[in-house]
PDB file of C-alpha atoms in Angstrom:
ATOM      1  CA  MET J  12      77.786  10.087 114.900  1.00  0.00           C
ATOM      2  CA  LYS J  13      73.999  10.396 115.015  1.00  0.00           C
ATOM      3  CA  ASN J  14      71.634   7.908 113.432  1.00  0.00           C
ATOM      4  CA  ILE J  15      69.044  10.014 111.549  1.00  0.00           C
ATOM      5  CA  THR J  16      66.067   8.636 109.632  1.00  0.00           C
ATOM      6  CA  LEU J  17      63.341  10.452 107.709  1.00  0.00           C
ATOM      7  CA  ASP J  18      60.257   8.366 108.534  1.00  0.00           C
ATOM      8  CA  ARG J  19      57.449  10.365 106.972  1.00  0.00           C
ATOM      9  CA  THR J  20      56.736  13.617 105.186  1.00  0.00           C
ATOM     10  CA  GLU J  21      53.389  15.341 104.765  1.00  0.00           C
ATOM     11  CA  ILE J  22      53.035  17.975 102.043  1.00  0.00           C
ATOM     12  CA  ARG J  23      50.050  20.320 101.578  1.00  0.00           C
ATOM     13  CA  ASN J  24      49.760  22.882  98.771  1.00  0.00           C
ATOM     14  CA  PHE J  25      53.502  23.000  98.142  1.00  0.00           C
ATOM     15  CA  LYS J  26      54.362  23.879  94.558  1.00  0.00           C
ATOM     16  CA  GLY J  27      52.222  21.499  92.484  1.00  0.00           C
ATOM     17  CA  GLN J  28      51.455  19.042  95.310  1.00  0.00           C
ATOM     18  CA  LYS J  29      48.009  19.600  96.738  1.00  0.00           C
ATOM     19  CA  SER J  30      48.303  16.755  99.250  1.00  0.00           C
ATOM     20  CA  LEU J  31      50.958  14.075  99.536  1.00  0.00           C
ATOM     21  CA  ASP J  32      51.956  11.814 102.427  1.00  0.00           C
ATOM     22  CA  ILE J  33      55.003   9.573 102.091  1.00  0.00           C
ATOM     23  CA  ASP J  34      55.898   6.881 104.617  1.00  0.00           C
ATOM     24  CA  PHE J  35      59.552   6.131 104.037  1.00  0.00           C
ATOM     25  CA  LYS J  36      60.571   2.528 104.434  1.00  0.00           C
ATOM     26  CA  PRO J  37      64.116   1.220 104.775  1.00  0.00           C
ATOM     27  CA  LEU J  38      64.238   1.738 100.994  1.00  0.00           C
ATOM     28  CA  THR J  39      61.942   4.184  99.238  1.00  0.00           C
ATOM     29  CA  ILE J  40      62.382   4.855  95.556  1.00  0.00           C
ATOM     30  CA  ILE J  41      60.990   8.074  94.135  1.00  0.00           C
ATOM     31  CA  GLU J  42      60.898   7.935  90.373  1.00  0.00           C
ATOM     32  CA  GLY J  43      58.941   9.397  87.501  1.00  0.00           C
ATOM     33  CA  PRO J  44      59.216  11.365  84.293  1.00  0.00           C
ATOM     34  CA  ASN J  45      60.505  14.932  84.167  1.00  0.00           C
ATOM     35  CA  ALA J  46      58.209  17.501  85.803  1.00  0.00           C
ATOM     36  CA  SER J  47      56.288  14.850  87.760  1.00  0.00           C
ATOM     37  CA  GLY J  48      57.164  16.189  91.254  1.00  0.00           C
ATOM     38  CA  LYS J  49      60.326  14.332  92.319  1.00  0.00           C
ATOM     39  CA  THR J  50      62.255  17.519  93.039  1.00  0.00           C
ATOM     40  CA  THR J  51      59.178  19.039  94.682  1.00  0.00           C
ATOM     41  CA  ILE J  52      59.390  16.351  97.382  1.00  0.00           C
ATOM     42  CA  PHE J  53      63.037  17.157  98.102  1.00  0.00           C
ATOM     43  CA  ASP J  54      62.369  20.918  97.873  1.00  0.00           C
ATOM     44  CA  SER J  55      59.558  20.604 100.420  1.00  0.00           C
ATOM     45  CA  PHE J  56      61.855  18.831 102.882  1.00  0.00           C
ATOM     46  CA  CYS J  57      64.605  21.440 102.424  1.00  0.00           C
ATOM     47  CA  TRP J  58      62.134  24.338 102.725  1.00  0.00           C
ATOM     48  CA  ALA J  59      60.703  22.979 105.981  1.00  0.00           C
ATOM     49  CA  GLN J  60      64.114  22.298 107.488  1.00  0.00           C
ATOM     50  CA  TYR J  61      66.310  25.084 106.076  1.00  0.00           C
ATOM     51  CA  GLY J  62      64.096  27.617 104.287  1.00  0.00           C
ATOM     52  CA  LYS J  63      65.712  26.860 100.922  1.00  0.00           C
ATOM     53  CA  ASP J  64      65.085  24.652  97.926  1.00  0.00           C
ATOM     54  CA  SER J  65      67.177  21.587  97.173  1.00  0.00           C
ATOM     55  CA  SER J  66      69.717  23.655  95.221  1.00  0.00           C
ATOM     56  CA  GLY J  67      70.229  26.005  98.187  1.00  0.00           C
ATOM     57  CA  SER J  68      68.248  28.975  96.885  1.00  0.00           C
ATOM     58  CA  GLU J  69      66.123  30.978  99.321  1.00  0.00           C
ATOM     59  CA  LYS J  70      64.166  32.645  96.515  1.00  0.00           C
ATOM     60  CA  PHE J  71      61.927  30.127  94.831  1.00  0.00           C
ATOM     61  CA  GLU J  72      58.191  29.791  94.267  1.00  0.00           C
ATOM     62  CA  ILE J  73      56.476  27.466  96.740  1.00  0.00           C
ATOM     63  CA  ARG J  74      52.872  28.330  95.876  1.00  0.00           C
ATOM     64  CA  THR J  75      50.971  26.174  93.438  1.00  0.00           C
ATOM     65  CA  LEU J  76      50.514  27.911  90.090  1.00  0.00           C
ATOM     66  CA  ASP J  77      47.336  27.939  88.026  1.00  0.00           C
ATOM     67  CA  GLU J  78      47.207  27.100  84.314  1.00  0.00           C
ATOM     68  CA  ASN J  79      48.286  30.687  83.485  1.00  0.00           C
ATOM     69  CA  GLY J  80      51.355  30.518  85.733  1.00  0.00           C
ATOM     70  CA  LYS J  81      49.822  32.758  88.411  1.00  0.00           C
ATOM     71  CA  SER J  82      50.155  31.683  92.049  1.00  0.00           C
ATOM     72  CA  ILE J  83      47.013  30.413  93.734  1.00  0.00           C
ATOM     73  CA  ASP J  84      46.279  32.625  96.718  1.00  0.00           C
ATOM     74  CA  ASN J  85      44.587  31.993 100.075  1.00  0.00           C
ATOM     75  CA  THR J  86      45.923  28.487 100.577  1.00  0.00           C
ATOM     76  CA  GLU J  87      48.014  27.392 103.524  1.00  0.00           C
ATOM     77  CA  ILE J  88      51.274  25.695 102.610  1.00  0.00           C
ATOM     78  CA  LEU J  89      52.378  23.057 105.092  1.00  0.00           C
ATOM     79  CA  VAL J  90      55.219  20.540 105.296  1.00  0.00           C
ATOM     80  CA  SER J  91      55.737  18.155 108.232  1.00  0.00           C
ATOM     81  CA  ASN J  92      58.829  15.971 108.446  1.00  0.00           C
ATOM     82  CA  HIS J  93      58.862  13.082 110.912  1.00  0.00           C
ATOM     83  CA  ILE J  94      62.510  12.492 111.735  1.00  0.00           C
ATOM     84  CA  THR J  95      64.032   9.944 114.122  1.00  0.00           C
ATOM     85  CA  VAL J  96      67.354  10.894 115.703  1.00  0.00           C
ATOM     86  CA  ASP J  97      69.057   8.175 117.747  1.00  0.00           C
ATOM     87  CA  GLY J  98      65.720   6.434 118.382  1.00  0.00           C
ATOM     88  CA  GLU J  99      63.757   9.579 119.320  1.00  0.00           C
ATOM     89  CA  THR J 100      61.158  10.798 116.803  1.00  0.00           C
ATOM     90  CA  HIS J 101      60.399  14.482 116.302  1.00  0.00           C
ATOM     91  CA  ILE J 102      57.959  16.220 113.963  1.00  0.00           C
ATOM     92  CA  PHE J 103      59.213  19.416 112.338  1.00  0.00           C
ATOM     93  CA  THR J 104      56.414  21.452 110.756  1.00  0.00           C
ATOM     94  CA  LYS J 105      56.632  24.663 108.778  1.00  0.00           C
ATOM     95  CA  SER J 106      53.598  26.394 107.335  1.00  0.00           C
ATOM     96  CA  GLN J 107      52.964  29.582 105.422  1.00  0.00           C
ATOM     97  CA  LYS J 108      49.854  31.704 105.126  1.00  0.00           C
ATOM     98  CA  GLN J 109      49.317  34.900 103.211  1.00  0.00           C
ATOM     99  CA  LYS J 110      48.372  38.118 104.948  1.00  0.00           C
ATOM    100  CA  TRP J 111      45.635  40.036 103.141  1.00  0.00           C
ATOM    101  CA  VAL J 112      44.419  43.399 104.449  1.00  0.00           C
ATOM    102  CA  LYS J 113      41.340  45.302 103.354  1.00  0.00           C
ATOM    103  CA  LYS J 114      42.217  48.974 103.713  1.00  0.00           C
ATOM    104  CA  ARG J 115      39.604  51.517 104.732  1.00  0.00           C
ATOM    105  CA  GLY J 116      37.650  52.710 101.736  1.00  0.00           C
ATOM    106  CA  SER J 117      38.870  49.868  99.542  1.00  0.00           C
ATOM    107  CA  THR J 118      36.671  47.097  98.204  1.00  0.00           C
ATOM    108  CA  ALA J 119      39.453  44.576  97.634  1.00  0.00           C
ATOM    109  CA  PRO J 120      42.046  43.295 100.098  1.00  0.00           C
ATOM    110  CA  THR J 121      45.718  43.798  99.267  1.00  0.00           C
ATOM    111  CA  PHE J 122      48.495  41.299  99.810  1.00  0.00           C
ATOM    112  CA  GLN J 123      50.763  42.289 102.720  1.00  0.00           C
ATOM    113  CA  GLY J 124      53.219  39.393 102.708  1.00  0.00           C
ATOM    114  CA  ASN J 125      53.625  35.819 103.912  1.00  0.00           C
ATOM    115  CA  ILE J 126      53.565  34.629 107.507  1.00  0.00           C
ATOM    116  CA  ASN J 127      55.606  31.539 108.346  1.00  0.00           C
ATOM    117  CA  SER J 128      54.793  29.413 111.393  1.00  0.00           C
ATOM    118  CA  TYR J 129      57.014  26.779 112.999  1.00  0.00           C
ATOM    119  CA  GLU J 130      56.330  23.800 115.260  1.00  0.00           C
ATOM    120  CA  VAL J 131      58.378  21.000 116.732  1.00  0.00           C
ATOM    121  CA  ASP J 132      56.368  18.058 118.090  1.00  0.00           C
ATOM    122  CA  GLY J 133      53.195  20.148 117.897  1.00  0.00           C
ATOM    123  CA  TYR J 134      54.567  23.053 119.950  1.00  0.00           C
ATOM    124  CA  PRO J 135      54.756  26.471 118.264  1.00  0.00           C
ATOM    125  CA  MET J 136      58.229  28.005 118.150  1.00  0.00           C
ATOM    126  CA  SER J 137      59.930  31.142 116.981  1.00  0.00           C
ATOM    127  CA  GLU J 138      61.923  30.866 113.766  1.00  0.00           C
ATOM    128  CA  THR J 139      65.158  31.169 115.767  1.00  0.00           C
ATOM    129  CA  ASP J 140      64.274  28.312 118.136  1.00  0.00           C
ATOM    130  CA  TYR J 141      63.080  26.178 115.224  1.00  0.00           C
ATOM    131  CA  LYS J 142      66.379  26.690 113.387  1.00  0.00           C
ATOM    132  CA  LYS J 143      68.285  25.752 116.542  1.00  0.00           C
ATOM    133  CA  ALA J 144      66.250  22.539 116.874  1.00  0.00           C
ATOM    134  CA  VAL J 145      66.917  21.643 113.222  1.00  0.00           C
ATOM    135  CA  ALA J 146      70.634  22.431 113.536  1.00  0.00           C
ATOM    136  CA  GLY J 147      70.765  20.208 116.626  1.00  0.00           C
ATOM    137  CA  MET J 148      70.113  17.224 114.367  1.00  0.00           C
ATOM    138  CA  VAL J 149      72.509  17.946 111.516  1.00  0.00           C
ATOM    139  CA  SER J 150      73.973  21.177 110.176  1.00  0.00           C
ATOM    140  CA  GLU J 151      72.826  22.398 106.795  1.00  0.00           C
ATOM    141  CA  ASP J 152      76.344  22.063 105.372  1.00  0.00           C
ATOM    142  CA  ILE J 153      76.624  18.393 106.370  1.00  0.00           C
ATOM    143  CA  PHE J 154      73.076  17.750 105.122  1.00  0.00           C
ATOM    144  CA  LYS J 155      74.010  19.128 101.698  1.00  0.00           C
ATOM    145  CA  LEU J 156      77.094  16.935 101.539  1.00  0.00           C
ATOM    146  CA  ILE J 157      75.218  13.717 102.346  1.00  0.00           C
ATOM    147  CA  THR J 158      72.180  14.381 100.136  1.00  0.00           C
ATOM    148  CA  ASN J 159      73.577  16.090  97.051  1.00  0.00           C
ATOM    149  CA  PRO J 160      76.301  14.374  95.016  1.00  0.00           C
ATOM    150  CA  GLN J 161      77.165  17.711  93.376  1.00  0.00           C
ATOM    151  CA  ALA J 162      77.670  19.603  96.658  1.00  0.00           C
ATOM    152  CA  PHE J 163      81.313  18.637  97.239  1.00  0.00           C
ATOM    153  CA  PRO J 164      82.590  18.983  93.646  1.00  0.00           C
ATOM    154  CA  ASN J 165      80.913  22.406  93.362  1.00  0.00           C
ATOM    155  CA  MET J 166      82.610  23.774  96.493  1.00  0.00           C
ATOM    156  CA  PRO J 167      85.651  26.034  96.217  1.00  0.00           C
ATOM    157  CA  TRP J 168      88.820  23.951  96.457  1.00  0.00           C
ATOM    158  CA  LYS J 169      89.816  25.520  99.788  1.00  0.00           C
ATOM    159  CA  GLU J 170      86.510  24.399 101.336  1.00  0.00           C
ATOM    160  CA  GLN J 171      86.984  20.905  99.875  1.00  0.00           C
ATOM    161  CA  ARG J 172      90.468  20.737 101.366  1.00  0.00           C
ATOM    162  CA  LYS J 173      89.232  21.927 104.767  1.00  0.00           C
ATOM    163  CA  ILE J 174      86.621  19.144 104.840  1.00  0.00           C
ATOM    164  CA  LEU J 175      89.096  16.482 103.737  1.00  0.00           C
ATOM    165  CA  VAL J 176      91.656  17.575 106.335  1.00  0.00           C
ATOM    166  CA  SER J 177      88.958  17.493 109.047  1.00  0.00           C
ATOM    167  CA  LEU J 178      88.076  13.937 108.040  1.00  0.00           C
ATOM    168  CA  PHE J 179      91.495  12.475 107.326  1.00  0.00           C
ATOM    169  CA  GLY J 180      94.071  14.837 108.805  1.00  0.00           C
ATOM    170  CA  ASP J 181      96.769  16.850 107.082  1.00  0.00           C
ATOM    171  CA  MET J 182      99.530  15.127 105.136  1.00  0.00           C
TER     172      MET J 182
END
């Protein structure tokens, strides 16, 4: 079994967090009132590692919203997770920029989509290679089971049984 530790996370312009750096100690407690950003921290980690929020959804808003609930454009979103696996530290970074194009004859640029970029230890990677590097640490399914107390009870019973049999054998 691998020994995996999240040492540090750096968040820029993710949801409501303009800039946040957290150095995790042997025990780090994240607490606060509702809507203060606790889930945003977990969502940022999950987005950078798996492209989903902490509940497993791929479709969720990661851009900071203004006071009218409209996303703030032209900001780069960046999350870096410093993770130690069996004594070797790696930095997994995912960023997102918007692509705006000014068409001929138009005065205003139009939004053409988001561009995600991936790096491991400062080296750019394709999305496929990045996902392989992340999966080499721990699979998304195992990650869900060890970080979300509701993951196992919410699984279909056949999946629960399959996991239990793999851990303890069949009776």
